[in-house]
Amino acid sequence: ASVAVALTVLGAGLTSQTEVKADQIDVDKIREGLLQDAINRMPQDRLKNILLGSIHQNSKLEKIIQEKDRDLEELRGAAESERLKKEQELKDLKDAAELQQLKNERHEEAERKEKEAERKALEDKLADKQEHLDGALRYINEKEAERKEKEAEQKKLKEEKQISDASRQGLRRDLDASREAKKQVEKDLANLTAELDKVKEEKQISDASRQGLRRDLDASREAKKQVEKGLANLTAELDKAKEEKQISDASRQGLRRDLDASREAKKQVEKALEEANSKLAALEKLNKELEESKKLTEKEKAELQAKLEAEAKALKE
């Protein structure tokens, strides 16, 4: 049982050599302690044989472990090399991708600028063509207007020709009718001349009456002015009398009589002025009636003339 324990501890110690080196010191101490304990309890001969076998086995295991470590290091080195290689390849691929992206962006920018230039060239070409088209349309419109104007002129000439032809055909008839009408006009003109002479004669008579009436009207207006002048004089005298009344109380009674007489005279003058204005209005009315008397008969004219003379006589009185 002790030998089994010692071998187990020794195997555990060999196995623990492949684990992490940070735990190796503690495991070795424990293994040495257990191994020393087991050895102390074994017989000496048997212990030597076991130890020699264990040492021999341990050497083989150590060689195997060393070989495995070398293989592991090689594998680690190969893995590290592969990793670095892959990282370089990845970096190269990334640089290539960025470079390709940059090339693509530059290519797209170049294509965009090229398309922009093509678009601008097309727009300029289109504007040029539009300008030529507008010019052509203006030219067409001008020619169309000229054509319509010529058509209108031709239509007008055609209508004038038709009218001229119709006029030429009826010209002879119109000329004959015109000659006949001329004769009738000459006859009517003679009649009108006779009537005009008669009217002139009547107008001379009416003018003579109107001149007399005008003289009477002027005389009436002059009389009205004289009356107004007398009224102004009386008003001035009345004002003077009032002033004298204030100055002299001694002649108050006589002044009162003069004042009453002045007021009475003023009333008479105002009455006369009112009558003169009434007669003047009547005279103007008669003058207007005289203007309209041209359409009256000889009898009515005589009656109107007599009436005017009577009114003029009354006005003079």
PDB file of C-alpha atoms in Angstrom:
ATOM      1  CA  ALA A   1       0.000   0.000   0.000  1.00  0.00           C
ATOM      2  CA  SER A   2       2.862   2.358   0.781  1.00  0.00           C
ATOM      3  CA  VAL A   3       4.556   1.624  -2.570  1.00  0.00           C
ATOM      4  CA  ALA A   4       1.321   2.344  -4.419  1.00  0.00           C
ATOM      5  CA  VAL A   5       0.976   5.616  -2.616  1.00  0.00           C
ATOM      6  CA  ALA A   6       4.551   6.567  -3.440  1.00  0.00           C
ATOM      7  CA  LEU A   7       4.121   5.720  -7.104  1.00  0.00           C
ATOM      8  CA  THR A   8       0.848   7.633  -7.217  1.00  0.00           C
ATOM      9  CA  VAL A   9       2.505  10.656  -5.704  1.00  0.00           C
ATOM     10  CA  LEU A  10       5.419  10.352  -8.095  1.00  0.00           C
ATOM     11  CA  GLY A  11       3.030  10.084 -11.106  1.00  0.00           C
ATOM     12  CA  ALA A  12       1.092  13.048  -9.878  1.00  0.00           C
ATOM     13  CA  GLY A  13       4.338  14.923  -9.636  1.00  0.00           C
ATOM     14  CA  LEU A  14       5.294  14.054 -13.185  1.00  0.00           C
ATOM     15  CA  THR A  15       1.867  15.046 -14.441  1.00  0.00           C
ATOM     16  CA  SER A  16       1.981  18.333 -12.611  1.00  0.00           C
ATOM     17  CA  GLN A  17       5.141  19.348 -14.512  1.00  0.00           C
ATOM     18  CA  THR A  18       3.014  20.035 -17.628  1.00  0.00           C
ATOM     19  CA  GLU A  19       0.796  22.492 -15.696  1.00  0.00           C
ATOM     20  CA  VAL A  20       1.395  26.174 -14.979  1.00  0.00           C
ATOM     21  CA  LYS A  21       4.830  26.962 -13.488  1.00  0.00           C
ATOM     22  CA  ALA A  22       3.337  29.364 -10.931  1.00  0.00           C
ATOM     23  CA  ASP A  23       1.831  26.317  -9.076  1.00  0.00           C
ATOM     24  CA  GLN A  24       4.911  24.050  -9.585  1.00  0.00           C
ATOM     25  CA  ILE A  25       6.736  25.063  -6.348  1.00  0.00           C
ATOM     26  CA  ASP A  26       3.852  24.155  -4.034  1.00  0.00           C
ATOM     27  CA  VAL A  27       3.165  20.838  -5.786  1.00  0.00           C
ATOM     28  CA  ASP A  28       6.835  19.808  -5.590  1.00  0.00           C
ATOM     29  CA  LYS A  29       6.957  20.523  -1.874  1.00  0.00           C
ATOM     30  CA  ILE A  30       3.856  18.462  -1.245  1.00  0.00           C
ATOM     31  CA  ARG A  31       5.122  15.650  -3.473  1.00  0.00           C
ATOM     32  CA  GLU A  32       8.521  15.607  -1.750  1.00  0.00           C
ATOM     33  CA  GLY A  33       6.871  15.490   1.645  1.00  0.00           C
ATOM     34  CA  LEU A  34       4.610  12.587   0.704  1.00  0.00           C
ATOM     35  CA  LEU A  35       7.446  10.747  -1.028  1.00  0.00           C
ATOM     36  CA  GLN A  36       9.713  11.148   1.976  1.00  0.00           C
ATOM     37  CA  ASP A  37       6.965   9.833   4.206  1.00  0.00           C
ATOM     38  CA  ALA A  38       6.433   6.780   2.010  1.00  0.00           C
ATOM     39  CA  ILE A  39      10.122   6.051   1.749  1.00  0.00           C
ATOM     40  CA  ASN A  40      10.571   6.168   5.477  1.00  0.00           C
ATOM     41  CA  ARG A  41       7.951   3.474   5.893  1.00  0.00           C
ATOM     42  CA  MET A  42       9.384   1.113   3.219  1.00  0.00           C
ATOM     43  CA  PRO A  43      12.099  -1.578   3.596  1.00  0.00           C
ATOM     44  CA  GLN A  44      15.510  -0.434   2.324  1.00  0.00           C
ATOM     45  CA  ASP A  45      16.057  -2.916  -0.560  1.00  0.00           C
ATOM     46  CA  ARG A  46      12.664  -2.628  -1.918  1.00  0.00           C
ATOM     47  CA  LEU A  47      12.894   1.128  -1.653  1.00  0.00           C
ATOM     48  CA  LYS A  48      16.058   1.241  -3.749  1.00  0.00           C
ATOM     49  CA  ASN A  49      14.552  -0.862  -6.501  1.00  0.00           C
ATOM     50  CA  ILE A  50      11.441   1.274  -6.589  1.00  0.00           C
ATOM     51  CA  LEU A  51      13.455   4.449  -6.598  1.00  0.00           C
ATOM     52  CA  LEU A  52      15.721   3.280  -9.393  1.00  0.00           C
ATOM     53  CA  GLY A  53      12.714   2.283 -11.463  1.00  0.00           C
ATOM     54  CA  SER A  54      10.985   5.495 -10.695  1.00  0.00           C
ATOM     55  CA  ILE A  55      14.065   7.557 -11.535  1.00  0.00           C
ATOM     56  CA  HIS A  56      14.474   5.697 -14.818  1.00  0.00           C
ATOM     57  CA  GLN A  57      10.799   6.174 -15.629  1.00  0.00           C
ATOM     58  CA  ASN A  58      10.992   9.770 -14.606  1.00  0.00           C
ATOM     59  CA  SER A  59      13.932  10.410 -16.940  1.00  0.00           C
ATOM     60  CA  LYS A  60      11.967   8.943 -19.844  1.00  0.00           C
ATOM     61  CA  LEU A  61       8.987  11.028 -18.966  1.00  0.00           C
ATOM     62  CA  GLU A  62      11.106  14.138 -18.691  1.00  0.00           C
ATOM     63  CA  LYS A  63      12.586  13.510 -22.140  1.00  0.00           C
ATOM     64  CA  ILE A  64       9.105  13.003 -23.488  1.00  0.00           C
ATOM     65  CA  ILE A  65       7.964  16.174 -21.790  1.00  0.00           C
ATOM     66  CA  GLN A  66      10.924  18.093 -23.177  1.00  0.00           C
ATOM     67  CA  GLU A  67      10.196  16.795 -26.642  1.00  0.00           C
ATOM     68  CA  LYS A  68       6.549  17.763 -26.211  1.00  0.00           C
ATOM     69  CA  ASP A  69       7.637  21.186 -24.981  1.00  0.00           C
ATOM     70  CA  ARG A  70       9.826  21.624 -28.058  1.00  0.00           C
ATOM     71  CA  ASP A  71       6.989  20.472 -30.266  1.00  0.00           C
ATOM     72  CA  LEU A  72       4.677  22.822 -28.437  1.00  0.00           C
ATOM     73  CA  GLU A  73       7.105  25.714 -28.831  1.00  0.00           C
ATOM     74  CA  GLU A  74       7.462  24.921 -32.500  1.00  0.00           C
ATOM     75  CA  LEU A  75       3.709  24.784 -32.812  1.00  0.00           C
ATOM     76  CA  ARG A  76       3.446  28.046 -30.921  1.00  0.00           C
ATOM     77  CA  GLY A  77       6.086  29.611 -33.146  1.00  0.00           C
ATOM     78  CA  ALA A  78       4.343  28.314 -36.241  1.00  0.00           C
ATOM     79  CA  ALA A  79       1.015  29.529 -34.920  1.00  0.00           C
ATOM     80  CA  GLU A  80       2.533  32.928 -34.106  1.00  0.00           C
ATOM     81  CA  SER A  81       4.109  33.097 -37.553  1.00  0.00           C
ATOM     82  CA  GLU A  82       0.801  32.111 -39.103  1.00  0.00           C
ATOM     83  CA  ARG A  83      -0.968  34.693 -36.994  1.00  0.00           C
ATOM     84  CA  LEU A  84       1.490  37.419 -37.999  1.00  0.00           C
ATOM     85  CA  LYS A  85       1.206  36.251 -41.584  1.00  0.00           C
ATOM     86  CA  LYS A  86      -2.573  36.375 -41.421  1.00  0.00           C
ATOM     87  CA  GLU A  87      -2.457  39.786 -39.744  1.00  0.00           C
ATOM     88  CA  GLN A  88      -0.134  41.052 -42.491  1.00  0.00           C
ATOM     89  CA  GLU A  89      -2.366  39.546 -45.120  1.00  0.00           C
ATOM     90  CA  LEU A  90      -5.360  41.108 -43.429  1.00  0.00           C
ATOM     91  CA  LYS A  91      -3.539  44.431 -43.246  1.00  0.00           C
ATOM     92  CA  ASP A  92      -2.562  44.098 -46.897  1.00  0.00           C
ATOM     93  CA  LEU A  93      -6.132  43.257 -47.797  1.00  0.00           C
ATOM     94  CA  LYS A  94      -7.377  46.210 -45.750  1.00  0.00           C
ATOM     95  CA  ASP A  95      -4.846  48.552 -47.382  1.00  0.00           C
ATOM     96  CA  ALA A  96      -5.785  47.144 -50.775  1.00  0.00           C
ATOM     97  CA  ALA A  97      -9.477  47.623 -49.981  1.00  0.00           C
ATOM     98  CA  GLU A  98      -8.890  51.190 -48.840  1.00  0.00           C
ATOM     99  CA  LEU A  99      -6.771  51.824 -51.888  1.00  0.00           C
ATOM    100  CA  GLN A 100      -9.466  50.323 -54.105  1.00  0.00           C
ATOM    101  CA  GLN A 101     -12.107  52.380 -52.322  1.00  0.00           C
ATOM    102  CA  LEU A 102     -10.005  55.497 -52.814  1.00  0.00           C
ATOM    103  CA  LYS A 103      -9.549  54.582 -56.474  1.00  0.00           C
ATOM    104  CA  ASN A 104     -13.293  53.981 -56.772  1.00  0.00           C
ATOM    105  CA  GLU A 105     -14.082  57.308 -55.102  1.00  0.00           C
ATOM    106  CA  ARG A 106     -11.649  59.116 -57.368  1.00  0.00           C
ATOM    107  CA  HIS A 107     -13.097  57.324 -60.357  1.00  0.00           C
ATOM    108  CA  GLU A 108     -16.632  58.223 -59.289  1.00  0.00           C
ATOM    109  CA  GLU A 109     -15.573  61.847 -58.702  1.00  0.00           C
ATOM    110  CA  ALA A 110     -13.964  61.935 -62.136  1.00  0.00           C
ATOM    111  CA  GLU A 111     -17.102  60.416 -63.681  1.00  0.00           C
ATOM    112  CA  ARG A 112     -19.280  62.921 -61.762  1.00  0.00           C
ATOM    113  CA  LYS A 113     -17.207  65.854 -62.992  1.00  0.00           C
ATOM    114  CA  GLU A 114     -17.262  64.448 -66.490  1.00  0.00           C
ATOM    115  CA  LYS A 115     -21.040  64.006 -66.371  1.00  0.00           C
ATOM    116  CA  GLU A 116     -21.385  67.505 -64.901  1.00  0.00           C
ATOM    117  CA  ALA A 117     -19.308  68.901 -67.748  1.00  0.00           C
ATOM    118  CA  GLU A 118     -21.383  66.917 -70.254  1.00  0.00           C
ATOM    119  CA  ARG A 119     -24.596  68.180 -68.612  1.00  0.00           C
ATOM    120  CA  LYS A 120     -23.379  71.799 -68.735  1.00  0.00           C
ATOM    121  CA  ALA A 121     -22.326  71.358 -72.357  1.00  0.00           C
ATOM    122  CA  LEU A 122     -25.776  69.932 -73.149  1.00  0.00           C
ATOM    123  CA  GLU A 123     -27.479  72.794 -71.309  1.00  0.00           C
ATOM    124  CA  ASP A 124     -25.384  75.332 -73.241  1.00  0.00           C
ATOM    125  CA  LYS A 125     -26.178  73.530 -76.471  1.00  0.00           C
ATOM    126  CA  LEU A 126     -29.853  73.413 -75.546  1.00  0.00           C
ATOM    127  CA  ALA A 127     -29.868  77.144 -74.687  1.00  0.00           C
ATOM    128  CA  ASP A 128     -28.172  77.887 -78.015  1.00  0.00           C
ATOM    129  CA  LYS A 129     -30.724  75.773 -79.876  1.00  0.00           C
ATOM    130  CA  GLN A 130     -33.546  77.445 -77.901  1.00  0.00           C
ATOM    131  CA  GLU A 131     -32.193  80.856 -78.893  1.00  0.00           C
ATOM    132  CA  HIS A 132     -32.072  79.789 -82.556  1.00  0.00           C
ATOM    133  CA  LEU A 133     -35.576  78.361 -82.198  1.00  0.00           C
ATOM    134  CA  ASP A 134     -36.874  81.604 -80.688  1.00  0.00           C
ATOM    135  CA  GLY A 135     -35.284  83.538 -83.535  1.00  0.00           C
ATOM    136  CA  ALA A 136     -36.861  81.193 -86.056  1.00  0.00           C
ATOM    137  CA  LEU A 137     -40.261  81.578 -84.350  1.00  0.00           C
ATOM    138  CA  ARG A 138     -39.952  85.372 -84.414  1.00  0.00           C
ATOM    139  CA  TYR A 139     -39.036  85.231 -88.086  1.00  0.00           C
ATOM    140  CA  ILE A 140     -42.016  82.925 -88.780  1.00  0.00           C
ATOM    141  CA  ASN A 141     -44.365  85.218 -86.824  1.00  0.00           C
ATOM    142  CA  GLU A 142     -43.102  88.275 -88.690  1.00  0.00           C
ATOM    143  CA  LYS A 143     -43.563  86.547 -92.028  1.00  0.00           C
ATOM    144  CA  GLU A 144     -47.010  85.352 -90.975  1.00  0.00           C
ATOM    145  CA  ALA A 145     -47.962  88.911 -89.974  1.00  0.00           C
ATOM    146  CA  GLU A 146     -46.663  90.209 -93.325  1.00  0.00           C
ATOM    147  CA  ARG A 147     -48.659  87.507 -95.122  1.00  0.00           C
ATOM    148  CA  LYS A 148     -51.843  88.400 -93.246  1.00  0.00           C
ATOM    149  CA  GLU A 149     -51.236  92.085 -93.930  1.00  0.00           C
ATOM    150  CA  LYS A 150     -50.792  91.414 -97.639  1.00  0.00           C
ATOM    151  CA  GLU A 151     -53.897  89.232 -97.654  1.00  0.00           C
ATOM    152  CA  ALA A 152     -55.833  92.047 -95.969  1.00  0.00           C
ATOM    153  CA  GLU A 153     -54.502  94.530 -98.530  1.00  0.00           C
ATOM    154  CA  GLN A 154     -55.435  92.216-101.379  1.00  0.00           C
ATOM    155  CA  LYS A 155     -58.911  91.711 -99.896  1.00  0.00           C
ATOM    156  CA  LYS A 156     -59.307  95.471 -99.478  1.00  0.00           C
ATOM    157  CA  LEU A 157     -58.167  96.084-103.064  1.00  0.00           C
ATOM    158  CA  LYS A 158     -60.585  93.436-104.272  1.00  0.00           C
ATOM    159  CA  GLU A 159     -63.449  95.006-102.350  1.00  0.00           C
ATOM    160  CA  GLU A 160     -62.497  98.467-103.608  1.00  0.00           C
ATOM    161  CA  LYS A 161     -62.394  97.107-107.144  1.00  0.00           C
ATOM    162  CA  GLN A 162     -65.850  95.580-106.698  1.00  0.00           C
ATOM    163  CA  ILE A 163     -67.132  98.866-105.303  1.00  0.00           C
ATOM    164  CA  SER A 164     -65.462 100.778-108.131  1.00  0.00           C
ATOM    165  CA  ASP A 165     -67.028  98.486-110.717  1.00  0.00           C
ATOM    166  CA  ALA A 166     -70.438  98.859-109.114  1.00  0.00           C
ATOM    167  CA  SER A 167     -69.932 102.612-108.828  1.00  0.00           C
ATOM    168  CA  ARG A 168     -68.894 102.893-112.456  1.00  0.00           C
ATOM    169  CA  GLN A 169     -72.001 101.041-113.536  1.00  0.00           C
ATOM    170  CA  GLY A 170     -74.270 103.264-111.446  1.00  0.00           C
ATOM    171  CA  LEU A 171     -72.304 106.444-112.117  1.00  0.00           C
ATOM    172  CA  ARG A 172     -74.310 107.269-115.201  1.00  0.00           C
ATOM    173  CA  ARG A 173     -77.578 106.817-113.368  1.00  0.00           C
ATOM    174  CA  ASP A 174     -76.320 108.893-110.447  1.00  0.00           C
ATOM    175  CA  LEU A 175     -75.149 111.643-112.794  1.00  0.00           C
ATOM    176  CA  ASP A 176     -78.568 111.902-114.413  1.00  0.00           C
ATOM    177  CA  ALA A 177     -80.248 111.877-111.025  1.00  0.00           C
ATOM    178  CA  SER A 178     -77.782 114.518-109.828  1.00  0.00           C
ATOM    179  CA  ARG A 179     -78.607 116.823-112.706  1.00  0.00           C
ATOM    180  CA  GLU A 180     -82.306 116.459-111.996  1.00  0.00           C
ATOM    181  CA  ALA A 181     -81.685 117.068-108.307  1.00  0.00           C
ATOM    182  CA  LYS A 182     -79.625 120.155-109.164  1.00  0.00           C
ATOM    183  CA  LYS A 183     -82.554 121.616-111.000  1.00  0.00           C
ATOM    184  CA  GLN A 184     -84.842 120.982-108.046  1.00  0.00           C
ATOM    185  CA  VAL A 185     -82.263 122.485-105.644  1.00  0.00           C
ATOM    186  CA  GLU A 186     -81.993 125.609-107.792  1.00  0.00           C
ATOM    187  CA  LYS A 187     -85.764 125.933-107.698  1.00  0.00           C
ATOM    188  CA  ASP A 188     -85.850 125.432-103.918  1.00  0.00           C
ATOM    189  CA  LEU A 189     -82.989 127.950-103.554  1.00  0.00           C
ATOM    190  CA  ALA A 190     -84.995 130.588-105.410  1.00  0.00           C
ATOM    191  CA  ASN A 191     -87.970 130.000-103.108  1.00  0.00           C
ATOM    192  CA  LEU A 192     -85.732 130.176-100.048  1.00  0.00           C
ATOM    193  CA  THR A 193     -84.164 133.396-101.300  1.00  0.00           C
ATOM    194  CA  ALA A 194     -87.588 134.981-101.605  1.00  0.00           C
ATOM    195  CA  GLU A 195     -88.524 133.819 -98.110  1.00  0.00           C
ATOM    196  CA  LEU A 196     -85.188 135.088 -96.770  1.00  0.00           C
ATOM    197  CA  ASP A 197     -85.804 138.533 -98.210  1.00  0.00           C
ATOM    198  CA  LYS A 198     -89.181 138.552 -96.516  1.00  0.00           C
ATOM    199  CA  VAL A 199     -87.680 137.515 -93.226  1.00  0.00           C
ATOM    200  CA  LYS A 200     -84.979 140.203 -93.541  1.00  0.00           C
ATOM    201  CA  GLU A 201     -87.656 142.816 -94.030  1.00  0.00           C
ATOM    202  CA  GLU A 202     -89.553 141.589 -91.003  1.00  0.00           C
ATOM    203  CA  LYS A 203     -86.303 141.539 -89.019  1.00  0.00           C
ATOM    204  CA  GLN A 204     -85.585 145.158 -89.907  1.00  0.00           C
ATOM    205  CA  ILE A 205     -89.000 146.126 -88.537  1.00  0.00           C
ATOM    206  CA  SER A 206     -88.387 144.033 -85.396  1.00  0.00           C
ATOM    207  CA  ASP A 207     -84.896 145.533 -84.962  1.00  0.00           C
ATOM    208  CA  ALA A 208     -86.322 149.044 -85.133  1.00  0.00           C
ATOM    209  CA  SER A 209     -88.864 148.180 -82.444  1.00  0.00           C
ATOM    210  CA  ARG A 210     -86.190 146.503 -80.365  1.00  0.00           C
ATOM    211  CA  GLN A 211     -83.900 149.568 -80.672  1.00  0.00           C
ATOM    212  CA  GLY A 212     -86.678 151.793 -79.318  1.00  0.00           C
ATOM    213  CA  LEU A 213     -87.324 149.331 -76.551  1.00  0.00           C
ATOM    214  CA  ARG A 214     -83.621 149.214 -75.780  1.00  0.00           C
ATOM    215  CA  ARG A 215     -83.556 153.027 -75.459  1.00  0.00           C
ATOM    216  CA  ASP A 216     -86.538 152.890 -73.100  1.00  0.00           C
ATOM    217  CA  LEU A 217     -84.828 150.155 -71.087  1.00  0.00           C
ATOM    218  CA  ASP A 218     -81.618 152.192 -70.813  1.00  0.00           C
ATOM    219  CA  ALA A 219     -83.629 155.243 -69.713  1.00  0.00           C
ATOM    220  CA  SER A 220     -85.352 153.113 -67.074  1.00  0.00           C
ATOM    221  CA  ARG A 221     -82.045 151.840 -65.789  1.00  0.00           C
ATOM    222  CA  GLU A 222     -80.672 155.406 -65.666  1.00  0.00           C
ATOM    223  CA  ALA A 223     -83.751 156.489 -63.709  1.00  0.00           C
ATOM    224  CA  LYS A 224     -83.173 153.599 -61.343  1.00  0.00           C
ATOM    225  CA  LYS A 225     -79.608 154.801 -60.803  1.00  0.00           C
ATOM    226  CA  GLN A 226     -80.844 158.337 -60.079  1.00  0.00           C
ATOM    227  CA  VAL A 227     -83.362 157.000 -57.600  1.00  0.00           C
ATOM    228  CA  GLU A 228     -80.673 154.901 -55.898  1.00  0.00           C
ATOM    229  CA  LYS A 229     -78.414 157.948 -55.828  1.00  0.00           C
ATOM    230  CA  GLY A 230     -81.201 160.036 -54.242  1.00  0.00           C
ATOM    231  CA  LEU A 231     -81.787 157.284 -51.719  1.00  0.00           C
ATOM    232  CA  ALA A 232     -78.087 157.276 -50.854  1.00  0.00           C
ATOM    233  CA  ASN A 233     -78.172 161.066 -50.440  1.00  0.00           C
ATOM    234  CA  LEU A 234     -81.214 160.817 -48.207  1.00  0.00           C
ATOM    235  CA  THR A 235     -79.506 158.118 -46.144  1.00  0.00           C
ATOM    236  CA  ALA A 236     -76.452 160.377 -45.767  1.00  0.00           C
ATOM    237  CA  GLU A 237     -78.657 163.289 -44.761  1.00  0.00           C
ATOM    238  CA  LEU A 238     -80.439 161.061 -42.276  1.00  0.00           C
ATOM    239  CA  ASP A 239     -77.136 160.050 -40.710  1.00  0.00           C
ATOM    240  CA  LYS A 240     -76.104 163.702 -40.614  1.00  0.00           C
ATOM    241  CA  ALA A 241     -79.397 164.592 -38.983  1.00  0.00           C
ATOM    242  CA  LYS A 242     -78.831 161.956 -36.346  1.00  0.00           C
ATOM    243  CA  GLU A 243     -75.407 163.442 -35.647  1.00  0.00           C
ATOM    244  CA  GLU A 244     -76.836 166.920 -35.428  1.00  0.00           C
ATOM    245  CA  LYS A 245     -79.534 165.623 -33.084  1.00  0.00           C
ATOM    246  CA  GLN A 246     -76.900 164.364 -30.716  1.00  0.00           C
ATOM    247  CA  ILE A 247     -75.040 167.709 -30.884  1.00  0.00           C
ATOM    248  CA  SER A 248     -77.996 170.068 -30.394  1.00  0.00           C
ATOM    249  CA  ASP A 249     -80.795 169.209 -27.983  1.00  0.00           C
ATOM    250  CA  ALA A 250     -82.295 172.711 -28.421  1.00  0.00           C
ATOM    251  CA  SER A 251     -83.465 171.953 -31.976  1.00  0.00           C
ATOM    252  CA  ARG A 252     -84.764 168.499 -31.054  1.00  0.00           C
ATOM    253  CA  GLN A 253     -88.385 169.224 -31.874  1.00  0.00           C
ATOM    254  CA  GLY A 254     -87.643 170.736 -35.252  1.00  0.00           C
ATOM    255  CA  LEU A 255     -85.205 167.948 -35.980  1.00  0.00           C
ATOM    256  CA  ARG A 256     -87.906 165.387 -35.143  1.00  0.00           C
ATOM    257  CA  ARG A 257     -90.152 166.960 -37.779  1.00  0.00           C
ATOM    258  CA  ASP A 258     -87.299 166.953 -40.272  1.00  0.00           C
ATOM    259  CA  LEU A 259     -86.498 163.387 -39.369  1.00  0.00           C
ATOM    260  CA  ASP A 260     -90.082 162.273 -39.853  1.00  0.00           C
ATOM    261  CA  ALA A 261     -90.210 164.099 -43.161  1.00  0.00           C
ATOM    262  CA  SER A 262     -86.933 162.449 -44.144  1.00  0.00           C
ATOM    263  CA  ARG A 263     -88.238 159.015 -43.226  1.00  0.00           C
ATOM    264  CA  GLU A 264     -91.417 159.646 -45.183  1.00  0.00           C
ATOM    265  CA  ALA A 265     -89.357 160.792 -48.164  1.00  0.00           C
ATOM    266  CA  LYS A 266     -87.223 157.674 -47.840  1.00  0.00           C
ATOM    267  CA  LYS A 267     -90.357 155.507 -47.902  1.00  0.00           C
ATOM    268  CA  GLN A 268     -91.566 157.318 -51.002  1.00  0.00           C
ATOM    269  CA  VAL A 269     -88.184 156.836 -52.688  1.00  0.00           C
ATOM    270  CA  GLU A 270     -88.087 153.121 -51.775  1.00  0.00           C
ATOM    271  CA  LYS A 271     -91.635 152.724 -53.105  1.00  0.00           C
ATOM    272  CA  ALA A 272     -90.669 154.504 -56.319  1.00  0.00           C
ATOM    273  CA  LEU A 273     -87.550 152.353 -56.584  1.00  0.00           C
ATOM    274  CA  GLU A 274     -89.623 149.188 -56.084  1.00  0.00           C
ATOM    275  CA  GLU A 275     -92.061 150.314 -58.792  1.00  0.00           C
ATOM    276  CA  ALA A 276     -89.138 151.155 -61.093  1.00  0.00           C
ATOM    277  CA  ASN A 277     -87.640 147.685 -60.540  1.00  0.00           C
ATOM    278  CA  SER A 278     -91.011 146.068 -61.216  1.00  0.00           C
ATOM    279  CA  LYS A 279     -91.434 148.052 -64.418  1.00  0.00           C
ATOM    280  CA  LEU A 280     -87.843 147.252 -65.405  1.00  0.00           C
ATOM    281  CA  ALA A 281     -88.519 143.510 -64.934  1.00  0.00           C
ATOM    282  CA  ALA A 282     -91.689 143.851 -66.959  1.00  0.00           C
ATOM    283  CA  LEU A 283     -89.769 145.705 -69.629  1.00  0.00           C
ATOM    284  CA  GLU A 284     -87.112 142.942 -69.773  1.00  0.00           C
ATOM    285  CA  LYS A 285     -89.878 140.368 -69.989  1.00  0.00           C
ATOM    286  CA  LEU A 286     -91.416 142.308 -72.863  1.00  0.00           C
ATOM    287  CA  ASN A 287     -88.017 142.485 -74.507  1.00  0.00           C
ATOM    288  CA  LYS A 288     -87.775 138.697 -74.306  1.00  0.00           C
ATOM    289  CA  GLU A 289     -91.236 138.408 -75.733  1.00  0.00           C
ATOM    290  CA  LEU A 290     -90.124 140.713 -78.510  1.00  0.00           C
ATOM    291  CA  GLU A 291     -87.288 138.335 -79.317  1.00  0.00           C
ATOM    292  CA  GLU A 292     -89.850 135.591 -79.654  1.00  0.00           C
ATOM    293  CA  SER A 293     -92.172 137.796 -81.689  1.00  0.00           C
ATOM    294  CA  LYS A 294     -90.453 136.796 -84.923  1.00  0.00           C
ATOM    295  CA  LYS A 295     -92.764 133.811 -85.027  1.00  0.00           C
ATOM    296  CA  LEU A 296     -95.929 135.906 -84.460  1.00  0.00           C
ATOM    297  CA  THR A 297     -98.350 137.151 -87.075  1.00  0.00           C
ATOM    298  CA  GLU A 298     -98.501 140.766 -88.245  1.00  0.00           C
ATOM    299  CA  LYS A 299    -101.541 141.432 -86.082  1.00  0.00           C
ATOM    300  CA  GLU A 300     -99.907 139.992 -82.977  1.00  0.00           C
ATOM    301  CA  LYS A 301     -96.755 142.040 -83.704  1.00  0.00           C
ATOM    302  CA  ALA A 302     -98.851 145.220 -83.884  1.00  0.00           C
ATOM    303  CA  GLU A 303    -100.553 144.374 -80.586  1.00  0.00           C
ATOM    304  CA  LEU A 304     -97.220 143.614 -78.940  1.00  0.00           C
ATOM    305  CA  GLN A 305     -95.723 146.824 -80.308  1.00  0.00           C
ATOM    306  CA  ALA A 306     -98.613 148.835 -78.911  1.00  0.00           C
ATOM    307  CA  LYS A 307     -98.252 147.114 -75.564  1.00  0.00           C
ATOM    308  CA  LEU A 308     -94.541 147.871 -75.493  1.00  0.00           C
ATOM    309  CA  GLU A 309     -95.097 151.500 -76.313  1.00  0.00           C
ATOM    310  CA  ALA A 310     -97.692 151.755 -73.562  1.00  0.00           C
ATOM    311  CA  GLU A 311     -95.356 150.153 -71.023  1.00  0.00           C
ATOM    312  CA  ALA A 312     -92.511 152.431 -72.110  1.00  0.00           C
ATOM    313  CA  LYS A 313     -94.740 155.485 -71.779  1.00  0.00           C
ATOM    314  CA  ALA A 314     -95.878 154.403 -68.343  1.00  0.00           C
ATOM    315  CA  LEU A 315     -92.274 153.817 -67.320  1.00  0.00           C
ATOM    316  CA  LYS A 316     -91.265 157.283 -68.500  1.00  0.00           C
ATOM    317  CA  GLU A 317     -94.134 158.828 -66.504  1.00  0.00           C
TER     318      GLU A 317
END
